[in-house]
PDB file of C-alpha atoms in Angstrom:
ATOM      1  CA  UNK A  29      -4.033 -15.878   5.623  1.00  0.00           C
ATOM      2  CA  UNK A  30      -6.148 -18.636   7.108  1.00  0.00           C
ATOM      3  CA  UNK A  31      -8.732 -20.953   5.180  1.00  0.00           C
ATOM      4  CA  UNK A  32     -10.850 -17.909   4.358  1.00  0.00           C
ATOM      5  CA  UNK A  33      -8.563 -17.521   1.313  1.00  0.00           C
ATOM      6  CA  UNK A  34     -10.952 -20.169  -0.367  1.00  0.00           C
ATOM      7  CA  UNK A  35     -13.086 -17.787  -0.368  1.00  0.00           C
ATOM      8  CA  UNK A  36     -11.538 -15.827  -3.149  1.00  0.00           C
ATOM      9  CA  UNK A  37     -12.486 -18.650  -5.561  1.00  0.00           C
ATOM     10  CA  UNK A  38     -16.009 -18.162  -5.037  1.00  0.00           C
ATOM     11  CA  UNK A  39     -16.908 -14.642  -5.083  1.00  0.00           C
ATOM     12  CA  UNK A  40     -19.872 -14.899  -7.210  1.00  0.00           C
ATOM     13  CA  UNK A  41     -21.905 -17.926  -5.352  1.00  0.00           C
ATOM     14  CA  UNK A  42     -25.199 -19.451  -6.338  1.00  0.00           C
ATOM     15  CA  UNK A  43     -27.827 -19.602  -3.677  1.00  0.00           C
ATOM     16  CA  UNK A  44     -31.029 -21.854  -3.022  1.00  0.00           C
ATOM     17  CA  UNK A  45     -33.725 -20.110  -1.698  1.00  0.00           C
ATOM     18  CA  UNK A  46     -33.350 -19.786   2.136  1.00  0.00           C
ATOM     19  CA  UNK A  47     -30.059 -21.124   2.699  1.00  0.00           C
ATOM     20  CA  UNK A  48     -26.282 -20.211   2.183  1.00  0.00           C
ATOM     21  CA  UNK A  49     -23.391 -22.382   1.139  1.00  0.00           C
ATOM     22  CA  UNK A  50     -21.038 -23.772   3.717  1.00  0.00           C
ATOM     23  CA  UNK A  51     -18.137 -21.125   2.423  1.00  0.00           C
ATOM     24  CA  UNK A  52     -20.747 -18.319   2.874  1.00  0.00           C
ATOM     25  CA  UNK A  53     -21.555 -19.653   6.471  1.00  0.00           C
ATOM     26  CA  UNK A  54     -17.719 -19.130   7.298  1.00  0.00           C
ATOM     27  CA  UNK A  55     -17.757 -15.630   6.201  1.00  0.00           C
ATOM     28  CA  UNK A  56     -21.114 -15.466   8.207  1.00  0.00           C
ATOM     29  CA  UNK A  57     -19.808 -16.652  11.100  1.00  0.00           C
ATOM     30  CA  UNK A  58     -16.491 -14.026  10.877  1.00  0.00           C
ATOM     31  CA  UNK A  59     -18.806 -11.160  10.702  1.00  0.00           C
ATOM     32  CA  UNK A  60     -21.076 -11.985  13.542  1.00  0.00           C
ATOM     33  CA  UNK A  61     -17.862 -12.295  15.761  1.00  0.00           C
ATOM     34  CA  UNK A  62     -16.920  -9.028  14.764  1.00  0.00           C
ATOM     35  CA  UNK A  63     -20.196  -7.336  15.293  1.00  0.00           C
ATOM     36  CA  UNK A  64     -21.571  -6.773  11.788  1.00  0.00           C
ATOM     37  CA  UNK A  65     -24.724  -9.405  11.735  1.00  0.00           C
ATOM     38  CA  UNK A  66     -27.707  -7.555  13.403  1.00  0.00           C
ATOM     39  CA  UNK A  67     -30.408  -9.828  14.248  1.00  0.00           C
ATOM     40  CA  UNK A  68     -33.972  -8.734  15.072  1.00  0.00           C
ATOM     41  CA  UNK A  69     -34.941  -9.432  18.711  1.00  0.00           C
ATOM     42  CA  UNK A  70     -37.711 -11.871  18.991  1.00  0.00           C
ATOM     43  CA  UNK A  71     -36.991 -13.650  15.747  1.00  0.00           C
ATOM     44  CA  UNK A  72     -37.483 -17.482  15.872  1.00  0.00           C
ATOM     45  CA  UNK A  73     -34.699 -19.900  15.147  1.00  0.00           C
ATOM     46  CA  UNK A  74     -36.942 -20.783  11.595  1.00  0.00           C
ATOM     47  CA  UNK A  75     -37.379 -17.297  10.627  1.00  0.00           C
ATOM     48  CA  UNK A  76     -33.579 -16.704  11.211  1.00  0.00           C
ATOM     49  CA  UNK A  77     -32.686 -19.799   9.002  1.00  0.00           C
ATOM     50  CA  UNK A  78     -34.698 -18.252   6.101  1.00  0.00           C
ATOM     51  CA  UNK A  79     -33.331 -14.926   6.422  1.00  0.00           C
ATOM     52  CA  UNK A  80     -29.674 -15.867   6.926  1.00  0.00           C
ATOM     53  CA  UNK A  81     -28.349 -14.770   3.266  1.00  0.00           C
ATOM     54  CA  UNK A  82     -30.067 -11.306   3.865  1.00  0.00           C
ATOM     55  CA  UNK A  83     -28.217 -11.050   7.279  1.00  0.00           C
ATOM     56  CA  UNK A  84     -24.993 -11.937   5.398  1.00  0.00           C
ATOM     57  CA  UNK A  85     -25.585  -9.374   2.916  1.00  0.00           C
ATOM     58  CA  UNK A  86     -26.446  -6.981   5.160  1.00  0.00           C
ATOM     59  CA  UNK A  87     -23.168  -7.585   7.249  1.00  0.00           C
ATOM     60  CA  UNK A  88     -20.953  -7.595   4.246  1.00  0.00           C
ATOM     61  CA  UNK A  89     -22.546  -4.071   3.484  1.00  0.00           C
ATOM     62  CA  UNK A  90     -21.594  -2.960   7.068  1.00  0.00           C
ATOM     63  CA  UNK A  91     -18.379  -4.327   6.914  1.00  0.00           C
ATOM     64  CA  UNK A  92     -17.549  -2.699   3.587  1.00  0.00           C
ATOM     65  CA  UNK A  93     -18.853   0.852   4.753  1.00  0.00           C
ATOM     66  CA  UNK A  94     -17.002   0.783   7.874  1.00  0.00           C
ATOM     67  CA  UNK A  95     -13.633   0.417   6.093  1.00  0.00           C
ATOM     68  CA  UNK A  96     -14.445   2.660   3.345  1.00  0.00           C
ATOM     69  CA  UNK A  97     -14.897  -0.139   1.029  1.00  0.00           C
ATOM     70  CA  UNK A  98     -17.226  -0.100  -2.162  1.00  0.00           C
ATOM     71  CA  UNK A  99     -20.415  -1.109  -0.446  1.00  0.00           C
ATOM     72  CA  UNK A 100     -21.734  -3.872  -2.636  1.00  0.00           C
ATOM     73  CA  UNK A 101     -23.278  -6.552  -0.110  1.00  0.00           C
ATOM     74  CA  UNK A 102     -21.251  -9.008  -2.096  1.00  0.00           C
ATOM     75  CA  UNK A 103     -17.843 -10.762  -1.494  1.00  0.00           C
ATOM     76  CA  UNK A 104     -14.762  -9.349  -3.474  1.00  0.00           C
ATOM     77  CA  UNK A 105     -10.914  -9.327  -3.368  1.00  0.00           C
ATOM     78  CA  UNK A 106     -10.620  -6.161  -1.007  1.00  0.00           C
ATOM     79  CA  UNK A 107     -13.342  -7.247   1.335  1.00  0.00           C
ATOM     80  CA  UNK A 108     -12.128 -10.881   1.891  1.00  0.00           C
ATOM     81  CA  UNK A 109      -8.728 -10.021   2.214  1.00  0.00           C
ATOM     82  CA  UNK A 110      -9.314  -7.379   5.101  1.00  0.00           C
ATOM     83  CA  UNK A 111     -11.720  -9.595   6.535  1.00  0.00           C
ATOM     84  CA  UNK A 112      -9.275 -12.567   6.911  1.00  0.00           C
ATOM     85  CA  UNK A 113      -6.331 -10.586   8.194  1.00  0.00           C
ATOM     86  CA  UNK A 114      -4.998 -11.605  11.735  1.00  0.00           C
ATOM     87  CA  UNK A 115      -6.493  -9.319  14.183  1.00  0.00           C
ATOM     88  CA  UNK A 116      -8.040  -8.650  17.559  1.00  0.00           C
ATOM     89  CA  UNK A 117     -10.787 -10.726  18.875  1.00  0.00           C
ATOM     90  CA  UNK A 118     -12.571  -7.676  20.157  1.00  0.00           C
ATOM     91  CA  UNK A 119     -15.783  -6.805  18.175  1.00  0.00           C
ATOM     92  CA  UNK A 120     -15.657  -3.688  16.049  1.00  0.00           C
ATOM     93  CA  UNK A 121     -17.108  -0.617  17.596  1.00  0.00           C
ATOM     94  CA  UNK A 122     -16.123   2.360  16.074  1.00  0.00           C
ATOM     95  CA  UNK A 123     -17.262   5.092  18.593  1.00  0.00           C
ATOM     96  CA  UNK A 124     -13.643   6.015  18.824  1.00  0.00           C
ATOM     97  CA  UNK A 125     -13.959   9.327  20.209  1.00  0.00           C
ATOM     98  CA  UNK A 126     -17.349   8.622  22.348  1.00  0.00           C
ATOM     99  CA  UNK A 127     -15.604   6.654  24.658  1.00  0.00           C
ATOM    100  CA  UNK A 128     -15.488   8.999  27.214  1.00  0.00           C
ATOM    101  CA  UNK A 129     -18.113   7.260  29.032  1.00  0.00           C
ATOM    102  CA  UNK A 130     -17.313   7.265  33.118  1.00  0.00           C
ATOM    103  CA  UNK A 131     -17.900   3.586  33.146  1.00  0.00           C
ATOM    104  CA  UNK A 132     -15.443   3.383  30.555  1.00  0.00           C
ATOM    105  CA  UNK A 133     -12.185   4.457  32.191  1.00  0.00           C
ATOM    106  CA  UNK A 134     -10.060   3.801  35.240  1.00  0.00           C
ATOM    107  CA  UNK A 135     -10.912   6.031  38.182  1.00  0.00           C
ATOM    108  CA  UNK A 136      -7.391   5.887  39.467  1.00  0.00           C
ATOM    109  CA  UNK A 137      -4.300   7.396  37.548  1.00  0.00           C
ATOM    110  CA  UNK A 138      -2.063   4.511  39.233  1.00  0.00           C
ATOM    111  CA  UNK A 139      -2.783   1.655  37.437  1.00  0.00           C
ATOM    112  CA  UNK A 140      -1.093  -2.093  38.366  1.00  0.00           C
ATOM    113  CA  UNK A 141      -0.390  -4.538  35.676  1.00  0.00           C
ATOM    114  CA  UNK A 142       0.792  -8.325  35.972  1.00  0.00           C
ATOM    115  CA  UNK A 143       1.884 -11.324  34.267  1.00  0.00           C
ATOM    116  CA  UNK A 144       0.046 -14.394  35.106  1.00  0.00           C
ATOM    117  CA  UNK A 145       0.074 -18.371  34.124  1.00  0.00           C
ATOM    118  CA  UNK A 146       2.975 -20.772  33.474  1.00  0.00           C
ATOM    119  CA  UNK A 147       4.284 -19.199  30.266  1.00  0.00           C
ATOM    120  CA  UNK A 148       5.319 -15.916  28.785  1.00  0.00           C
ATOM    121  CA  UNK A 149       8.561 -15.670  26.322  1.00  0.00           C
ATOM    122  CA  UNK A 150      11.757 -14.280  27.879  1.00  0.00           C
ATOM    123  CA  UNK A 151      11.570 -10.567  27.441  1.00  0.00           C
ATOM    124  CA  UNK A 152       7.952 -10.221  27.771  1.00  0.00           C
ATOM    125  CA  UNK A 153       8.239  -7.777  30.967  1.00  0.00           C
ATOM    126  CA  UNK A 154      10.287  -5.082  29.195  1.00  0.00           C
ATOM    127  CA  UNK A 155       8.128  -5.318  26.269  1.00  0.00           C
ATOM    128  CA  UNK A 156       4.959  -4.904  28.040  1.00  0.00           C
ATOM    129  CA  UNK A 157       6.443  -2.177  30.025  1.00  0.00           C
ATOM    130  CA  UNK A 158       7.179   0.023  26.825  1.00  0.00           C
ATOM    131  CA  UNK A 159       3.746  -0.903  25.626  1.00  0.00           C
ATOM    132  CA  UNK A 160       2.315   0.704  28.775  1.00  0.00           C
ATOM    133  CA  UNK A 161       4.678   3.798  28.360  1.00  0.00           C
ATOM    134  CA  UNK A 162       3.267   4.477  24.968  1.00  0.00           C
ATOM    135  CA  UNK A 163       0.136   5.689  26.312  1.00  0.00           C
ATOM    136  CA  UNK A 164       1.349   7.220  29.425  1.00  0.00           C
ATOM    137  CA  UNK A 165       3.589   9.490  27.095  1.00  0.00           C
ATOM    138  CA  UNK A 166       0.126  11.142  26.748  1.00  0.00           C
ATOM    139  CA  UNK A 167      -1.973  11.138  29.484  1.00  0.00           C
ATOM    140  CA  UNK A 168      -1.417  11.292  33.321  1.00  0.00           C
ATOM    141  CA  UNK A 169      -1.499   7.341  33.834  1.00  0.00           C
ATOM    142  CA  UNK A 170       1.101   5.660  35.839  1.00  0.00           C
ATOM    143  CA  UNK A 171       1.725   2.254  35.123  1.00  0.00           C
ATOM    144  CA  UNK A 172       3.488  -0.404  37.541  1.00  0.00           C
ATOM    145  CA  UNK A 173       4.209  -4.018  37.477  1.00  0.00           C
ATOM    146  CA  UNK A 174       3.181  -6.113  40.123  1.00  0.00           C
ATOM    147  CA  UNK A 175       3.333  -9.846  41.722  1.00  0.00           C
ATOM    148  CA  UNK A 176      -0.258  -9.845  42.771  1.00  0.00           C
ATOM    149  CA  UNK A 177      -3.357  -7.430  42.964  1.00  0.00           C
ATOM    150  CA  UNK A 178      -3.044  -6.310  39.447  1.00  0.00           C
ATOM    151  CA  UNK A 179      -5.824  -4.195  37.810  1.00  0.00           C
ATOM    152  CA  UNK A 180      -4.738  -5.380  34.576  1.00  0.00           C
ATOM    153  CA  UNK A 181      -3.855  -9.090  34.060  1.00  0.00           C
ATOM    154  CA  UNK A 182      -2.007 -10.276  31.195  1.00  0.00           C
ATOM    155  CA  UNK A 183      -1.672 -13.801  30.403  1.00  0.00           C
ATOM    156  CA  UNK A 184      -0.886 -16.343  27.107  1.00  0.00           C
ATOM    157  CA  UNK A 185      -3.803 -18.588  26.371  1.00  0.00           C
ATOM    158  CA  UNK A 186      -4.624 -21.359  23.581  1.00  0.00           C
ATOM    159  CA  UNK A 187      -7.917 -22.217  22.059  1.00  0.00           C
ATOM    160  CA  UNK A 188     -10.819 -22.446  24.215  1.00  0.00           C
ATOM    161  CA  UNK A 189      -9.534 -21.130  27.553  1.00  0.00           C
ATOM    162  CA  UNK A 190     -10.451 -20.173  30.810  1.00  0.00           C
ATOM    163  CA  UNK A 191     -10.286 -16.467  32.519  1.00  0.00           C
ATOM    164  CA  UNK A 192      -7.147 -15.874  34.721  1.00  0.00           C
ATOM    165  CA  UNK A 193      -9.149 -14.884  37.684  1.00  0.00           C
ATOM    166  CA  UNK A 194     -11.248 -18.433  37.608  1.00  0.00           C
ATOM    167  CA  UNK A 195      -9.743 -21.024  35.222  1.00  0.00           C
ATOM    168  CA  UNK A 196     -13.156 -23.037  35.432  1.00  0.00           C
ATOM    169  CA  UNK A 197     -14.954 -20.062  33.949  1.00  0.00           C
ATOM    170  CA  UNK A 198     -14.788 -20.142  30.317  1.00  0.00           C
ATOM    171  CA  UNK A 199     -13.593 -16.754  28.260  1.00  0.00           C
ATOM    172  CA  UNK A 200     -16.117 -15.651  25.777  1.00  0.00           C
ATOM    173  CA  UNK A 201     -13.526 -15.364  23.326  1.00  0.00           C
ATOM    174  CA  UNK A 202     -11.418 -18.462  21.939  1.00  0.00           C
ATOM    175  CA  UNK A 203      -8.197 -18.434  19.715  1.00  0.00           C
ATOM    176  CA  UNK A 204      -7.489 -20.425  16.427  1.00  0.00           C
ATOM    177  CA  UNK A 205      -3.856 -21.146  16.320  1.00  0.00           C
ATOM    178  CA  UNK A 206      -1.425 -19.051  14.345  1.00  0.00           C
ATOM    179  CA  UNK A 207      -3.099 -16.246  12.519  1.00  0.00           C
ATOM    180  CA  UNK A 208      -6.704 -15.669  12.889  1.00  0.00           C
ATOM    181  CA  UNK A 209      -7.410 -14.178  16.418  1.00  0.00           C
ATOM    182  CA  UNK A 210      -3.981 -12.561  17.840  1.00  0.00           C
ATOM    183  CA  UNK A 211      -5.381 -11.328  21.028  1.00  0.00           C
ATOM    184  CA  UNK A 212      -8.469  -9.796  23.032  1.00  0.00           C
ATOM    185  CA  UNK A 213      -8.997  -7.738  26.319  1.00  0.00           C
ATOM    186  CA  UNK A 214     -11.529  -6.261  28.633  1.00  0.00           C
ATOM    187  CA  UNK A 215     -12.869  -2.871  28.719  1.00  0.00           C
ATOM    188  CA  UNK A 216     -12.622  -0.971  32.167  1.00  0.00           C
ATOM    189  CA  UNK A 217     -15.037  -2.555  34.607  1.00  0.00           C
ATOM    190  CA  UNK A 218     -17.941  -0.494  35.762  1.00  0.00           C
ATOM    191  CA  UNK A 219     -17.478  -1.899  39.198  1.00  0.00           C
ATOM    192  CA  UNK A 220     -13.664  -1.180  39.070  1.00  0.00           C
ATOM    193  CA  UNK A 221     -12.636  -5.034  39.119  1.00  0.00           C
ATOM    194  CA  UNK A 222      -9.583  -6.394  37.648  1.00  0.00           C
ATOM    195  CA  UNK A 223      -9.480  -7.052  33.792  1.00  0.00           C
ATOM    196  CA  UNK A 224      -7.585  -9.136  31.903  1.00  0.00           C
ATOM    197  CA  UNK A 225      -5.703  -9.152  28.524  1.00  0.00           C
ATOM    198  CA  UNK A 226      -5.154 -12.461  26.737  1.00  0.00           C
ATOM    199  CA  UNK A 227      -2.717 -13.312  23.890  1.00  0.00           C
ATOM    200  CA  UNK A 228      -2.443 -16.086  21.678  1.00  0.00           C
ATOM    201  CA  UNK A 229      -0.236 -18.359  22.708  1.00  0.00           C
ATOM    202  CA  UNK A 230       0.396 -20.274  19.854  1.00  0.00           C
ATOM    203  CA  UNK A 231       1.264 -17.604  17.488  1.00  0.00           C
ATOM    204  CA  UNK A 232       4.818 -17.147  16.050  1.00  0.00           C
ATOM    205  CA  UNK A 233       5.678 -13.868  18.202  1.00  0.00           C
ATOM    206  CA  UNK A 234       8.296 -11.395  17.535  1.00  0.00           C
ATOM    207  CA  UNK A 235      10.097  -9.960  20.495  1.00  0.00           C
ATOM    208  CA  UNK A 236      12.550  -7.881  18.521  1.00  0.00           C
ATOM    209  CA  UNK A 237      12.241  -4.078  17.235  1.00  0.00           C
ATOM    210  CA  UNK A 238      11.144  -4.787  13.921  1.00  0.00           C
ATOM    211  CA  UNK A 239       8.428  -6.072  12.007  1.00  0.00           C
ATOM    212  CA  UNK A 240       9.785  -9.771  10.471  1.00  0.00           C
ATOM    213  CA  UNK A 241       7.811 -11.330   7.694  1.00  0.00           C
ATOM    214  CA  UNK A 242       5.632 -14.305   8.832  1.00  0.00           C
ATOM    215  CA  UNK A 243       5.780 -12.976  12.675  1.00  0.00           C
ATOM    216  CA  UNK A 244       3.541 -11.039  14.584  1.00  0.00           C
ATOM    217  CA  UNK A 245       5.294  -8.321  16.744  1.00  0.00           C
ATOM    218  CA  UNK A 246       4.480  -8.895  19.969  1.00  0.00           C
ATOM    219  CA  UNK A 247       4.595  -5.146  21.059  1.00  0.00           C
ATOM    220  CA  UNK A 248       2.248  -3.907  18.596  1.00  0.00           C
ATOM    221  CA  UNK A 249      -0.531  -6.151  19.431  1.00  0.00           C
ATOM    222  CA  UNK A 250       0.112  -5.462  23.329  1.00  0.00           C
ATOM    223  CA  UNK A 251       0.084  -1.529  22.588  1.00  0.00           C
ATOM    224  CA  UNK A 252      -3.422  -2.274  20.790  1.00  0.00           C
ATOM    225  CA  UNK A 253      -4.948  -4.330  23.457  1.00  0.00           C
ATOM    226  CA  UNK A 254      -3.753  -2.107  26.144  1.00  0.00           C
ATOM    227  CA  UNK A 255      -5.765   0.623  24.435  1.00  0.00           C
ATOM    228  CA  UNK A 256      -8.792  -1.580  25.016  1.00  0.00           C
ATOM    229  CA  UNK A 257      -7.714  -2.044  28.597  1.00  0.00           C
ATOM    230  CA  UNK A 258      -8.006   1.769  29.129  1.00  0.00           C
ATOM    231  CA  UNK A 259     -11.627   2.260  27.418  1.00  0.00           C
ATOM    232  CA  UNK A 260     -11.045   2.712  23.795  1.00  0.00           C
ATOM    233  CA  UNK A 261     -12.710   0.917  21.003  1.00  0.00           C
ATOM    234  CA  UNK A 262     -11.342  -0.027  17.808  1.00  0.00           C
ATOM    235  CA  UNK A 263     -10.553   2.706  15.176  1.00  0.00           C
ATOM    236  CA  UNK A 264     -11.035   2.416  11.349  1.00  0.00           C
ATOM    237  CA  UNK A 265      -8.228   4.566  10.512  1.00  0.00           C
ATOM    238  CA  UNK A 266      -5.442   2.571   9.049  1.00  0.00           C
ATOM    239  CA  UNK A 267      -2.895   4.229  10.666  1.00  0.00           C
ATOM    240  CA  UNK A 268      -4.201   4.081  14.438  1.00  0.00           C
ATOM    241  CA  UNK A 269      -2.770   1.255  16.470  1.00  0.00           C
ATOM    242  CA  UNK A 270      -6.415   0.338  17.317  1.00  0.00           C
ATOM    243  CA  UNK A 271      -7.212  -0.584  13.670  1.00  0.00           C
ATOM    244  CA  UNK A 272      -8.695  -4.127  14.148  1.00  0.00           C
ATOM    245  CA  UNK A 273      -6.542  -5.817  11.976  1.00  0.00           C
ATOM    246  CA  UNK A 274      -2.586  -6.453  12.378  1.00  0.00           C
ATOM    247  CA  UNK A 275      -0.547  -3.892  10.297  1.00  0.00           C
ATOM    248  CA  UNK A 276       3.312  -4.031   9.254  1.00  0.00           C
ATOM    249  CA  UNK A 277       4.522  -0.864  10.699  1.00  0.00           C
ATOM    250  CA  UNK A 278       8.016   0.404  11.595  1.00  0.00           C
ATOM    251  CA  UNK A 279       8.184   0.190  15.251  1.00  0.00           C
ATOM    252  CA  UNK A 280      11.719   1.319  15.818  1.00  0.00           C
ATOM    253  CA  UNK A 281      10.599   4.935  16.886  1.00  0.00           C
ATOM    254  CA  UNK A 282       6.824   4.112  17.202  1.00  0.00           C
ATOM    255  CA  UNK A 283       4.527   6.674  18.128  1.00  0.00           C
ATOM    256  CA  UNK A 284       0.440   6.879  18.530  1.00  0.00           C
ATOM    257  CA  UNK A 285      -1.410   8.473  15.516  1.00  0.00           C
ATOM    258  CA  UNK A 286      -2.804  11.909  16.408  1.00  0.00           C
ATOM    259  CA  UNK A 287      -6.065  10.031  16.126  1.00  0.00           C
ATOM    260  CA  UNK A 288      -5.234   7.659  19.067  1.00  0.00           C
ATOM    261  CA  UNK A 289      -3.679  10.646  21.073  1.00  0.00           C
ATOM    262  CA  UNK A 290      -6.929  12.486  20.905  1.00  0.00           C
ATOM    263  CA  UNK A 291      -9.040   9.525  21.668  1.00  0.00           C
ATOM    264  CA  UNK A 292      -7.180   8.549  24.862  1.00  0.00           C
ATOM    265  CA  UNK A 293      -6.796  12.263  25.866  1.00  0.00           C
ATOM    266  CA  UNK A 294     -10.584  12.287  25.564  1.00  0.00           C
ATOM    267  CA  UNK A 295     -10.764   9.971  28.257  1.00  0.00           C
ATOM    268  CA  UNK A 296      -8.242  11.063  30.714  1.00  0.00           C
ATOM    269  CA  UNK A 297      -7.058  14.346  29.441  1.00  0.00           C
ATOM    270  CA  UNK A 298      -3.770  15.900  28.570  1.00  0.00           C
ATOM    271  CA  UNK A 299      -0.457  14.889  29.807  1.00  0.00           C
ATOM    272  CA  UNK A 300       1.125  17.000  32.427  1.00  0.00           C
TER     273      UNK A 300
END
């Protein structure tokens, strides 16, 4: 748990009219990052500042409703505990079974993936292939590692970082050191261009077939990000690999949940 744990000491906050506290500002920024702050269009910055407390309360309510928590619009222990867990950096969009948009899928059944950059841990190639196989077990997609001309580009990045295809161009997401954002991924491109998966280089990655306390299992995170790269949104089902927050699950005999299988087959059809 990162700095967000300090919020637990201030669940009942006193606000002055039109302003929010520094701690509430941190919560606001997290909710905004994950897609829970909805601003009116054509609103001036001064109006936005005055209405920030209202936007915060609505954002908290949306977050609570999304995860079946009591909807109070106030920060409580369960809300802040879930909000502060290490997780995927993609925004939460729970159109999990609506992801059959033809612009959100690969047109080819043969998808090439590659590892890029000057760093990746020993054993990563085998972990990545295993993660891709988790999805190909249920749909007619075939994944192959290549050295160049990949459809899905994978790299370990730190802090504010560039994209793989053009390191001078900044990635819209950024990493925050150990914990917090673990990884993020593109969705399939409407023009069928190559897309990217970024993993936080500063995490204490677990490369084993276990879930070690204090470490983050690389295989589980990569299965999740590949789900995005194939077109899936986040799921609010706790047993889904597409749940946005990292969970400690047994991976020795890991399988997708029925919700995951149904969602990916809705896009690509059943495996033959």
